[in-house]
Tab-separated table of C-alpha atoms and ligand atoms in Angstrom:
chain	number	residue	atom	x	y	z
A	260	MET	CA	6.053	-81.595	5.498
A	261	LYS	CA	6.472	-80.488	1.913
A	262	TRP	CA	7.880	-77.052	2.696
A	263	ALA	CA	11.178	-78.021	4.343
A	264	MET	CA	12.155	-80.213	1.442
A	265	VAL	CA	12.179	-77.342	-1.002
A	266	SER	CA	15.681	-76.006	-1.416
A	267	THR	CA	16.376	-72.417	-0.456
A	268	GLY	CA	16.929	-69.896	-3.178
A	269	ASP	CA	13.743	-70.652	-5.057
A	270	ILE	CA	10.547	-69.047	-3.977
A	271	ASP	CA	8.808	-71.694	-1.948
A	272	GLN	CA	5.165	-71.562	-2.916
A	273	ASN	CA	4.467	-74.435	-0.583
A	274	PHE	CA	5.077	-72.749	2.712
A	275	GLU	CA	1.713	-71.601	3.972
A	276	PHE	CA	1.123	-69.353	6.953
A	277	THR	CA	-1.565	-71.583	8.444
A	278	TYR	CA	-2.035	-73.222	11.824
A	279	GLU	CA	-1.659	-76.509	10.024
A	280	THR	CA	1.872	-75.578	8.969
A	281	TYR	CA	2.559	-74.257	12.453
A	282	ARG	CA	1.461	-77.568	13.963
A	283	ASP	CA	3.734	-79.327	11.515
A	284	LEU	CA	6.604	-77.128	12.566
A	285	LEU	CA	6.064	-77.736	16.287
A	286	GLU	CA	5.703	-81.438	15.689
A	287	GLN	CA	9.023	-81.489	13.824
A	288	LEU	CA	10.771	-79.731	16.682
A	289	ARG	CA	9.142	-81.911	19.318
A	290	SER	CA	9.927	-85.144	17.507
A	291	ARG	CA	13.564	-84.035	17.253
A	292	GLY	CA	13.637	-83.661	21.025
A	293	TYR	CA	13.793	-79.885	21.358
A	294	GLN	CA	12.942	-78.311	24.705
A	295	PHE	CA	11.465	-74.822	25.060
A	296	ARG	CA	13.045	-72.301	27.402
A	297	LYS	CA	12.721	-68.728	28.631
A	298	PHE	CA	14.806	-65.642	27.996
A	299	ASP	CA	16.531	-65.913	31.399
A	300	ASP	CA	17.925	-69.315	30.500
A	301	ARG	CA	21.292	-70.161	29.026
A	302	LEU	CA	20.420	-72.774	26.458
A	303	SER	CA	21.872	-76.239	26.192
A	304	GLU	CA	21.885	-78.199	23.003
A	305	LYS	CA	18.487	-78.738	21.388
A	306	GLU	CA	16.845	-75.929	23.268
A	307	ILE	CA	14.784	-73.121	21.841
A	308	ILE	CA	13.388	-69.825	23.022
A	309	LEU	CA	10.155	-69.202	21.170
A	310	ARG	CA	9.138	-65.557	20.963
A	311	HIS	CA	5.980	-63.872	19.735
A	312	ASP	CA	5.617	-60.145	19.133
A	313	VAL	CA	1.954	-59.215	19.357
A	314	ASP	CA	1.753	-56.344	16.888
A	315	TRP	CA	-1.974	-56.169	16.273
A	316	SER	CA	-3.965	-59.229	17.254
A	317	PRO	CA	-4.101	-60.513	20.835
A	318	ALA	CA	-6.877	-62.914	19.739
A	319	LYS	CA	-4.469	-64.547	17.301
A	320	ALA	CA	-1.803	-64.695	19.994
A	321	LEU	CA	-4.227	-66.719	22.090
A	322	ARG	CA	-4.959	-68.998	19.163
A	323	MET	CA	-1.247	-69.615	18.680
A	324	GLY	CA	-0.769	-70.264	22.388
A	325	GLN	CA	-3.506	-72.883	22.247
A	326	VAL	CA	-1.843	-74.623	19.318
A	327	GLU	CA	1.447	-74.643	21.243
A	328	GLN	CA	-0.243	-76.128	24.268
A	329	GLU	CA	-1.287	-79.129	22.152
A	330	TYR	CA	2.421	-79.863	21.719
A	331	ASP	CA	3.421	-79.001	25.264
A	332	VAL	CA	5.365	-76.019	23.942
A	333	THR	CA	5.734	-72.758	25.866
A	334	ALA	CA	6.665	-69.363	24.483
A	335	THR	CA	7.084	-65.734	25.505
A	336	TYR	CA	4.429	-63.329	24.205
A	337	PHE	CA	5.407	-59.664	23.993
A	338	PHE	CA	2.560	-57.130	24.227
A	339	MET	CA	2.689	-53.404	23.536
A	340	LEU	CA	1.516	-50.833	26.018
A	341	SER	CA	0.831	-48.068	23.519
A	342	ASN	CA	-0.463	-49.835	20.470
A	343	PRO	CA	-3.161	-48.005	18.484
A	344	LEU	CA	-4.666	-51.350	17.391
A	345	TYR	CA	-5.278	-52.921	20.782
A	346	ASN	CA	-5.450	-51.877	24.418
A	347	VAL	CA	-3.446	-54.190	26.645
A	348	PHE	CA	-5.507	-53.084	29.667
A	349	SER	CA	-8.879	-53.771	28.052
A	350	GLU	CA	-10.833	-56.569	29.690
A	351	SER	CA	-10.648	-58.836	26.657
A	352	VAL	CA	-6.866	-58.519	26.280
A	353	LEU	CA	-6.214	-58.994	30.004
A	354	LYS	CA	-8.287	-62.178	29.816
A	355	ILE	CA	-6.194	-63.401	26.890
A	356	ILE	CA	-3.013	-62.683	28.849
A	357	GLU	CA	-4.373	-64.572	31.847
A	358	LYS	CA	-5.190	-67.567	29.646
A	359	LEU	CA	-1.736	-67.550	28.042
A	360	GLN	CA	-0.095	-67.467	31.474
A	361	ALA	CA	-2.309	-70.303	32.688
A	362	MET	CA	-0.989	-72.384	29.768
A	363	GLY	CA	2.577	-71.743	30.938
A	364	HIS	CA	3.481	-68.992	28.472
A	365	GLU	CA	5.378	-65.906	29.618
A	366	ILE	CA	4.327	-62.310	28.989
A	367	GLY	CA	6.764	-59.496	28.298
A	368	LEU	CA	6.877	-55.908	27.081
A	369	HIS	CA	7.042	-55.231	23.336
A	370	PHE	CA	8.579	-51.785	23.477
A	371	SER	CA	8.285	-49.209	20.732
A	372	SER	CA	11.112	-46.676	20.932
A	373	HIS	CA	9.665	-44.904	17.888
A	374	GLN	CA	7.117	-42.979	19.876
A	375	TYR	CA	9.862	-41.437	22.026
A	376	TRP	CA	12.743	-40.972	19.594
A	377	ASP	CA	12.886	-40.490	15.837
A	378	GLU	CA	14.843	-42.755	13.490
A	379	GLU	CA	18.028	-40.652	13.550
A	380	THR	CA	18.288	-40.374	17.319
A	381	THR	CA	20.200	-42.830	19.450
A	382	PRO	CA	18.769	-42.273	22.909
A	383	PRO	CA	21.097	-42.097	25.916
A	384	LYS	CA	21.045	-45.494	27.573
A	385	GLU	CA	19.731	-44.097	30.826
A	386	SER	CA	16.763	-42.337	29.199
A	387	LEU	CA	15.942	-45.481	27.273
A	388	GLU	CA	16.065	-47.662	30.370
A	389	ASP	CA	13.862	-45.138	32.200
A	390	ARG	CA	11.236	-45.292	29.450
A	391	VAL	CA	11.316	-49.074	29.329
A	392	GLN	CA	11.105	-49.299	33.106
A	393	SER	CA	8.148	-46.936	33.272
A	394	GLU	CA	6.244	-49.054	30.735
A	395	ILE	CA	7.109	-52.197	32.693
A	396	ASN	CA	5.890	-50.547	35.910
A	397	ILE	CA	2.585	-49.695	34.244
A	398	LEU	CA	2.131	-53.229	32.863
A	399	GLU	CA	2.922	-54.648	36.286
A	400	THR	CA	-0.068	-52.879	37.777
A	401	ARG	CA	-2.263	-55.445	35.995
A	402	ILE	CA	-0.011	-58.288	34.873
A	403	GLU	CA	1.877	-60.497	37.297
A	404	GLY	CA	5.118	-62.322	36.679
A	405	LEU	CA	6.319	-60.333	33.656
A	406	SER	CA	9.289	-61.739	31.769
A	407	SER	CA	12.614	-60.006	32.445
A	408	ALA	CA	13.015	-59.734	28.679
A	409	VAL	CA	11.958	-56.814	26.489
A	410	SER	CA	11.491	-57.080	22.751
A	411	PHE	CA	11.887	-53.933	20.649
A	412	HIS	CA	9.206	-53.239	18.044
A	413	MET	CA	10.748	-52.564	14.612
A	414	PRO	CA	14.166	-52.564	16.226
A	415	PRO	CA	16.420	-49.581	15.440
A	416	ASP	CA	20.074	-50.358	14.645
A	417	TRP	CA	21.300	-49.242	18.061
A	418	VAL	CA	19.415	-52.095	19.730
A	419	PHE	CA	21.443	-54.913	18.208
A	420	GLY	CA	24.118	-56.390	20.428
A	421	GLU	CA	23.267	-54.014	23.259
A	422	VAL	CA	23.158	-55.189	26.860
A	423	PHE	CA	21.019	-53.359	29.396
A	424	ASP	CA	21.265	-53.589	33.194
A	425	SER	CA	17.563	-53.568	33.924
A	426	PHE	CA	16.194	-56.027	31.353
A	427	VAL	CA	17.175	-58.734	28.882
A	428	ASN	CA	17.258	-57.357	25.336
A	429	THR	CA	15.986	-60.058	22.948
A	430	TYR	CA	18.508	-58.635	20.429
A	431	ASN	CA	21.546	-58.813	22.725
A	432	GLY	CA	24.663	-60.659	21.622
A	433	TYR	CA	23.618	-63.891	23.240
A	434	CYS	CA	19.993	-64.051	22.090
A	435	PHE	CA	20.606	-62.657	18.604
A	436	ASP	CA	24.103	-63.832	17.606
A	437	ASP	CA	25.119	-66.779	19.796
A	438	LEU	CA	21.757	-68.452	19.331
A	439	GLU	CA	20.601	-69.049	15.820
A	440	TYR	CA	18.010	-66.380	15.070
A	441	ILE	CA	15.093	-67.555	12.956
A	442	ALA	CA	12.239	-65.108	12.249
A	443	ASP	CA	9.094	-65.113	10.133
A	444	SER	CA	9.086	-61.324	9.728
A	445	ARG	CA	6.832	-60.229	6.861
A	446	GLN	CA	6.289	-63.890	5.999
A	447	ARG	CA	9.865	-64.341	4.781
A	448	TRP	CA	9.585	-68.102	5.325
A	449	ARG	CA	7.821	-68.283	1.957
A	450	SER	CA	11.202	-67.733	0.309
A	451	GLU	CA	13.449	-68.999	3.127
A	452	PRO	CA	11.651	-71.757	5.010
A	453	PRO	CA	12.886	-72.322	8.558
A	454	PHE	CA	15.277	-75.282	9.008
A	455	ALA	CA	15.752	-75.700	5.246
A	456	ASP	CA	19.490	-75.613	5.984
A	457	GLY	CA	19.178	-78.029	8.889
A	458	TYR	CA	18.048	-77.849	12.469
A	459	PRO	CA	19.899	-75.547	14.880
A	460	ASP	CA	21.751	-76.555	18.060
A	461	ARG	CA	19.962	-73.813	19.932
A	462	ALA	CA	17.860	-70.976	18.664
A	463	GLN	CA	15.618	-68.012	19.245
A	464	ILE	CA	12.610	-68.336	16.972
A	465	LEU	CA	10.398	-65.312	16.367
A	466	VAL	CA	6.880	-65.914	15.091
A	467	HIS	CA	4.372	-63.086	14.592
A	468	PRO	CA	0.871	-64.403	15.406
A	469	GLY	CA	-0.663	-61.748	13.146
A	470	SER	CA	0.835	-63.354	10.039
A	471	TRP	CA	-0.915	-66.704	10.530
A	472	GLY	CA	-4.456	-67.968	10.106
A	473	ASP	CA	-6.724	-70.932	9.363
A	474	LYS	CA	-6.273	-70.401	5.649
A	475	ASP	CA	-3.176	-69.150	3.897
A	476	ALA	CA	-3.008	-65.476	2.948
A	477	SER	CA	-0.248	-63.131	1.897
A	478	PHE	CA	0.940	-60.540	4.386
A	479	GLY	CA	-1.180	-57.861	2.710
A	480	GLU	CA	-4.259	-60.079	2.483
A	481	ARG	CA	-3.822	-61.062	6.110
A	482	ILE	CA	-3.842	-57.431	7.173
A	483	GLU	CA	-6.921	-56.754	5.062
A	484	ARG	CA	-8.765	-59.650	6.707
A	485	ASP	CA	-7.687	-58.506	10.138
A	486	ILE	CA	-8.974	-55.019	9.366
A	487	GLU	CA	-12.375	-56.583	8.580
A	488	ALA	CA	-12.269	-58.547	11.836
A	489	LYS	CA	-11.383	-55.344	13.682
A	490	PHE	CA	-14.399	-53.580	12.143
A	491	ASP	CA	-16.678	-56.383	13.343
A	492	GLU	CA	-15.193	-56.124	16.801
A	493	LEU	CA	-15.643	-52.332	16.857
A	494	ARG	CA	-19.243	-52.685	15.688
A	495	GLU	CA	-19.957	-55.135	18.514
A	496	GLN	CA	-18.296	-52.879	21.062
A	497	PHE	CA	-20.339	-49.878	19.965
A	498	GLU	CA	-23.501	-51.973	19.978
A	499	SER	CA	-22.993	-53.259	23.475
A	500	ALA	CA	-21.632	-50.020	24.948
A	501	TYR	CA	-24.166	-47.643	23.422
A	502	ARG	CA	-27.062	-49.990	22.684
A	503	VAL	CA	-27.173	-49.124	19.026
A	504	ASN	CA	-27.958	-51.685	16.394
A	505	PHE	CA	-26.205	-51.180	13.100
A	506	ASN	CA	-28.277	-53.775	11.295
A	507	SER	CA	-31.460	-51.796	11.691
A	508	ALA	CA	-29.840	-48.514	10.698
B	604	LIG	ZN1	6.521	-55.531	16.662
């Protein structure tokens, strides 16, 4: 547990984005008696909502879910419907979702407003809720028991503090301001390790599965490795779908 002892302010070279560190982190929280809750819950002291936005790697989401299961920890995994890097309705991703649910994790919609409205536009609430609802309806054709919460991908300013009738916004006043909000976005825990200033009463913790791996790597390196993994996956898919063999080419 070297990373939490480093004071904030300095760049912490010790914090590594590895499953080993993640295990360490879960163990710390478990040994301090934290319980893990869902977005519908109002948290009591020493309770945490653990959230994962699946931006590009469902396989890594599964890996993270398995690590959490070792510590009897449950989380909510948010998947995108229209992500160019994975297809939530593909057989392999649906299987991953099924496995996560079987471990007790929740699944929710990771909604990208950017494909409907540009940066400068604040959509009318009703249009936004319609878009969100239509994506939820589509997900529900294949995924049972979706979380009532929706997490916004690269959240625009107008999302913060907003309450919606039809879903729980993970950036509403309760989840984002009342609870302590602790996020690993773009691996910022290298410079500001979580809990360096003490452990929260209650918190929402956001962890992006894509940023983590067996061995440490910077955000850029991680993406490069995941691009390689994606190429391998594509090669296999082409081979099995079209019976071509790239090795003999
Ligand atoms: Zn995202």
